[in-house]
PDB file of C-alpha atoms in Angstrom:
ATOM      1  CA  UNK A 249     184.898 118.951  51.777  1.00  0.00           C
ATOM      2  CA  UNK A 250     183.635 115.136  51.612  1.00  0.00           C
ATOM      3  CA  UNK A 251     182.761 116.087  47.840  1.00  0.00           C
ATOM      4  CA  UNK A 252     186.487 116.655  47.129  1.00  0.00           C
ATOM      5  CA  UNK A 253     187.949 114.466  48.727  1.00  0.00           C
ATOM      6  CA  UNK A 254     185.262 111.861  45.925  1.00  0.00           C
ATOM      7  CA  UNK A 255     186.949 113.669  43.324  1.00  0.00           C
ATOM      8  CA  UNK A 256     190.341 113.406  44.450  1.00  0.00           C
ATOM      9  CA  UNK A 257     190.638 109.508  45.793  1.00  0.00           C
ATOM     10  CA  UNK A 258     188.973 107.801  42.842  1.00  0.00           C
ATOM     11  CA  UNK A 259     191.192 107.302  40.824  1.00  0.00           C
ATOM     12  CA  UNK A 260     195.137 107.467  40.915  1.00  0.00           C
ATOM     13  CA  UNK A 261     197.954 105.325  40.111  1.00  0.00           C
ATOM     14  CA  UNK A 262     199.753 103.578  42.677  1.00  0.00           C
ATOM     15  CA  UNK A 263     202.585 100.713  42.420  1.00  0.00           C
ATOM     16  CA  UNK A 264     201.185  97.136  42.291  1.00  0.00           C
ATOM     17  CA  UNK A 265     202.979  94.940  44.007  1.00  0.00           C
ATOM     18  CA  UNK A 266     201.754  91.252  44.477  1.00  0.00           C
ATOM     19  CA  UNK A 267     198.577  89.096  45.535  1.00  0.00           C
ATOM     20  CA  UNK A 268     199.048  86.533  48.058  1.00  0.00           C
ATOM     21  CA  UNK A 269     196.299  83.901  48.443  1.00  0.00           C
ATOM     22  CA  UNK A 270     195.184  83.974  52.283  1.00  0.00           C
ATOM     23  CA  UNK A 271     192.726  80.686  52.243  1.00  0.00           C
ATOM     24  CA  UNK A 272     190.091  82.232  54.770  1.00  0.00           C
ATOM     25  CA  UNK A 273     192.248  85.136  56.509  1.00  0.00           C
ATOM     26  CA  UNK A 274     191.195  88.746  56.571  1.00  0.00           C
ATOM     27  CA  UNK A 275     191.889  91.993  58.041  1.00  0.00           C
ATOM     28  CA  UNK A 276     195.338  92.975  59.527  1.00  0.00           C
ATOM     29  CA  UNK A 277     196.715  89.621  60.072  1.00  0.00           C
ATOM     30  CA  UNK A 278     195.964  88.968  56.209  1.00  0.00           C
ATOM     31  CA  UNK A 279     197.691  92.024  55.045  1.00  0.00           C
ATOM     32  CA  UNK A 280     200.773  91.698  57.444  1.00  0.00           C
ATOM     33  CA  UNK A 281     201.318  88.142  56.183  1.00  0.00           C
ATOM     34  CA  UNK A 282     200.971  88.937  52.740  1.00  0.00           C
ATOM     35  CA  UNK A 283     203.586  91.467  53.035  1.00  0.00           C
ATOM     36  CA  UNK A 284     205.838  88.976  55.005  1.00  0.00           C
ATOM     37  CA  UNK A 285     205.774  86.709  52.335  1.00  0.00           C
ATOM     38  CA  UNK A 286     206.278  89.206  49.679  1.00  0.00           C
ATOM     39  CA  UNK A 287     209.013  90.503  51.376  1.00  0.00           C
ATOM     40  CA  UNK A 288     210.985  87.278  51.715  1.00  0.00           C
ATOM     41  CA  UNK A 289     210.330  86.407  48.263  1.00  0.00           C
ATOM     42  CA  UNK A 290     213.678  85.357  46.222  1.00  0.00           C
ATOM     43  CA  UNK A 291     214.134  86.791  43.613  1.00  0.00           C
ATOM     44  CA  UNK A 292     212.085  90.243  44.966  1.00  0.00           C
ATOM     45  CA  UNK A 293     209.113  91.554  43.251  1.00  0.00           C
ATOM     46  CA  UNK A 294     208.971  94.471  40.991  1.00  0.00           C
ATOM     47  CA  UNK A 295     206.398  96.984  41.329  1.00  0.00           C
ATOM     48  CA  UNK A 296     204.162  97.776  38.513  1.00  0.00           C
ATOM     49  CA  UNK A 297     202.613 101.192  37.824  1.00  0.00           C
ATOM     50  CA  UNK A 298     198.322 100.678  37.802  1.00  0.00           C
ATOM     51  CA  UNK A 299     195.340 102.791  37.415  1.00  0.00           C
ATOM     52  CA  UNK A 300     193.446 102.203  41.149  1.00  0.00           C
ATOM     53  CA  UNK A 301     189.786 103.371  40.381  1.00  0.00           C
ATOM     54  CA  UNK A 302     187.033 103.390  43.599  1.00  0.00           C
ATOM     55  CA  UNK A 303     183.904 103.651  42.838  1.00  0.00           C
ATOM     56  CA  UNK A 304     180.099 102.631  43.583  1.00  0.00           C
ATOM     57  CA  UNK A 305     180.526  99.383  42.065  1.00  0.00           C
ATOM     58  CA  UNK A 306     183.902  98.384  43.514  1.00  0.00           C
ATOM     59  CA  UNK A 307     187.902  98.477  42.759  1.00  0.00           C
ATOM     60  CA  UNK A 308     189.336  98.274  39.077  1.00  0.00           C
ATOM     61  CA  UNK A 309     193.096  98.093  38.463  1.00  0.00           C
ATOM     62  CA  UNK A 310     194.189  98.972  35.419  1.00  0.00           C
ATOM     63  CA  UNK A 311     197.790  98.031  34.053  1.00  0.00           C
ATOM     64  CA  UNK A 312     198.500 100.894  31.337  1.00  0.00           C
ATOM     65  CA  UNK A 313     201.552  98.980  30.056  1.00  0.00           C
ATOM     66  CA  UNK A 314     200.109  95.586  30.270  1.00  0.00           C
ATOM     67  CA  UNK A 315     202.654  93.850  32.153  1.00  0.00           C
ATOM     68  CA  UNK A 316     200.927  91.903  34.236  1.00  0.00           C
ATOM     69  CA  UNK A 317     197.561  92.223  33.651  1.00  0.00           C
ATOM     70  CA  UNK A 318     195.408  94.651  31.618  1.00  0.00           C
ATOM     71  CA  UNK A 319     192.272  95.491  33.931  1.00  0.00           C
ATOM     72  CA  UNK A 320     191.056  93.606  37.028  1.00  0.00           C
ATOM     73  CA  UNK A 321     187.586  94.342  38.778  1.00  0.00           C
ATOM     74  CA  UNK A 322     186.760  93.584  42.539  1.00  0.00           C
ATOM     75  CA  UNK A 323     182.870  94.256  43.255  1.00  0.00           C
ATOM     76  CA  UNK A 324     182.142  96.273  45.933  1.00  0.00           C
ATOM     77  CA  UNK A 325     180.431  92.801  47.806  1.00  0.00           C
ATOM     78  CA  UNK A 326     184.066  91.041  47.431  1.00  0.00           C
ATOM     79  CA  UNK A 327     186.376  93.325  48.988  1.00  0.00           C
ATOM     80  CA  UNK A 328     186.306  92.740  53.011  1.00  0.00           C
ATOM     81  CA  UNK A 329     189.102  94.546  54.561  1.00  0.00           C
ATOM     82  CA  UNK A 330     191.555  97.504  53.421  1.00  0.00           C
ATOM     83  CA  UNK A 331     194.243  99.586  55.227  1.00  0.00           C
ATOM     84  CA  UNK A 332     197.849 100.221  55.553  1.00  0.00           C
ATOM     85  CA  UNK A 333     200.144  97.640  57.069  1.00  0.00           C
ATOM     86  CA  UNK A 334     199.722  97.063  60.573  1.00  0.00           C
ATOM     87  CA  UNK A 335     203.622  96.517  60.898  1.00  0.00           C
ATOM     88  CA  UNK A 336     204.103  99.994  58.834  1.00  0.00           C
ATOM     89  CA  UNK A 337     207.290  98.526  56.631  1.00  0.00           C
ATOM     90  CA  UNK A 338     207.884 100.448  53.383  1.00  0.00           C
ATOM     91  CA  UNK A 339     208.821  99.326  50.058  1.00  0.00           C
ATOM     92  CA  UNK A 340     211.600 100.108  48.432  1.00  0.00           C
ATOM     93  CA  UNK A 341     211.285 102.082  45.378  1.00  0.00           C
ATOM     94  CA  UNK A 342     213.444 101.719  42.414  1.00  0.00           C
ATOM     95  CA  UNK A 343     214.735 105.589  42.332  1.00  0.00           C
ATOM     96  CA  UNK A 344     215.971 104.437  46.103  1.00  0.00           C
ATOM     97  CA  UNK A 345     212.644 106.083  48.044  1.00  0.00           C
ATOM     98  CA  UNK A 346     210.393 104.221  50.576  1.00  0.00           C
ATOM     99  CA  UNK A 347     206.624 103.937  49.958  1.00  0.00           C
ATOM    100  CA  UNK A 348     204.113 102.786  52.643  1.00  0.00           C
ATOM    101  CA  UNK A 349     202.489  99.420  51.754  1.00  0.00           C
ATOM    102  CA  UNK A 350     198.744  99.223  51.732  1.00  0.00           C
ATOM    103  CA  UNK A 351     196.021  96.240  50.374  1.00  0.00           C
ATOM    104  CA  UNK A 352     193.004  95.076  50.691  1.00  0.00           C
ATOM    105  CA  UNK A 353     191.620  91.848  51.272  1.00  0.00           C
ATOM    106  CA  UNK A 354     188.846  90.562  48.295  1.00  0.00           C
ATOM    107  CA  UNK A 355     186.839  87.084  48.834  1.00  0.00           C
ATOM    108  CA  UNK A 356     188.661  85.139  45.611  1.00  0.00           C
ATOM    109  CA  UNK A 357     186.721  84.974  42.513  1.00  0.00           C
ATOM    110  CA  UNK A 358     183.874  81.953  43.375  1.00  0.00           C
ATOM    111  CA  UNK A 359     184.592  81.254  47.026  1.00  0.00           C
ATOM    112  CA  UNK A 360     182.572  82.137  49.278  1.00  0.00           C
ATOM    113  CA  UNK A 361     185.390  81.282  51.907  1.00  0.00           C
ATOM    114  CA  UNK A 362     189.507  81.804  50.518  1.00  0.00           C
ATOM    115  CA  UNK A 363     190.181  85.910  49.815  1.00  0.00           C
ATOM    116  CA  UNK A 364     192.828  87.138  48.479  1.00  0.00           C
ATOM    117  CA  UNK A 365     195.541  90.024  49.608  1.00  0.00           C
ATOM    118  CA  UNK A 366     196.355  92.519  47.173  1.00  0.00           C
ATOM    119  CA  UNK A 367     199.274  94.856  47.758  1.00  0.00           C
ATOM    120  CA  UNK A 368     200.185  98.234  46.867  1.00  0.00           C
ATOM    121  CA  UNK A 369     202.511 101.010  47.619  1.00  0.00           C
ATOM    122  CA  UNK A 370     201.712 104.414  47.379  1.00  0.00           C
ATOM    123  CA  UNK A 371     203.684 106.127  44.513  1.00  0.00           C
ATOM    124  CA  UNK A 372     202.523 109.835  44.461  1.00  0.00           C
ATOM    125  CA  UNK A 373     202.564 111.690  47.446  1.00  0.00           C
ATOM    126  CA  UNK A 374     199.979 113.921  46.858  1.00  0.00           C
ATOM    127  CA  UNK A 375     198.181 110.529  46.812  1.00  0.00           C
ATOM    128  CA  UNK A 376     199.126 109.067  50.566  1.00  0.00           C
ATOM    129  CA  UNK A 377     198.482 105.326  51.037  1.00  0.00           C
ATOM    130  CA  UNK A 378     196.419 106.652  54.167  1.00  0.00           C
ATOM    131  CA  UNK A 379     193.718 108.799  52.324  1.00  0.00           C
ATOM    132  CA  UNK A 380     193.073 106.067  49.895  1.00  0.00           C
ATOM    133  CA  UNK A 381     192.591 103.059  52.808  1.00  0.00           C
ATOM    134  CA  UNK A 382     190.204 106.041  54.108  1.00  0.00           C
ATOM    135  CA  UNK A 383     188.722 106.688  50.538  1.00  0.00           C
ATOM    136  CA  UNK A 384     188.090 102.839  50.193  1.00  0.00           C
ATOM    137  CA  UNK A 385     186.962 101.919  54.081  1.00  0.00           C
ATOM    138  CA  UNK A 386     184.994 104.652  53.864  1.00  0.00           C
ATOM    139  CA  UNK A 387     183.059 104.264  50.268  1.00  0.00           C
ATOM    140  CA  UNK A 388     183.226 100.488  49.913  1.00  0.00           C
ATOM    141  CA  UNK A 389     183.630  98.533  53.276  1.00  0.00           C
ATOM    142  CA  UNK A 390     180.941 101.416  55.043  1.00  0.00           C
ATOM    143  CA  UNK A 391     178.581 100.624  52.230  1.00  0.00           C
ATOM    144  CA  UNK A 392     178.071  97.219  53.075  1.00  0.00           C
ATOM    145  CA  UNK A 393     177.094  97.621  56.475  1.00  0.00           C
ATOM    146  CA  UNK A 394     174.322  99.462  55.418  1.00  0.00           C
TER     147      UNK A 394
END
């Protein structure tokens, strides 16, 4: 069973929707208050569609359409903290759904101290925000504490 769920949670696109700089906060109270913010930016943030890879050597984003970005790579020693939101608000999706937010937290590219929140929303259901916080607490976060 473990085996399939590999297969199944490492890769699949989800909807990117913003990276809020957190200075040295993690966990829950770093996702919750990048969401906040997020939320009560003006104008609102669209969500981009992105490749979200897990594997061995961390998290890769890919943009397909290269709006924002074309690939980003967290290694597996950056990322600190992943799950749902703690407050469990959705995003609104452009065809008028809801999607449950989810990010993880990644130590900023040469600190040692300020991370970074990045946040997503799931966009497939047969791809629940839930299994891939699991996939990625699991794989990545469990790794480390090795």
């Amino acid at each position: 069973m473990e085996q399939n769920v590999f297969i199944i949670f490492t890769a699949c696109n989800v909807l990117y929707i913003n990276s809020v700089d957190m200075e040295s906060l993690t966990g829950p109270q770093a996702i919750a208050k990048a969401i906040s913010e997020t939320l009560a930016a003006n104008p609102p943030y669209n969500a981009t569609i992105v490749h979200f890879k897990v594997s061995a050597q961390g998290i890769t984003l890919t943009d397909n359409q290269r709006k924002l970005f074309f690939r980003r790579h967290y290694p597996i020693n950056t990322v600190t903290f992943c799950d749902l939101d703690p407050q469990e608000r959705k995003w609104s999706k452009a065809d008028g759904g809801s999607a449950k937010f989810f990010g993880f937290v990644a130590r900023k590219q040469g600190s040692t101290t300020d991370n970074v929140s990045h946040l997503f929303a799931e966009m497939d259901p047969d791809q629940p925000a839930t299994a891939i916080v699991n996939f990625v607490s699991k794989v990545m976060i469990g790794s480390q504490k090795r």
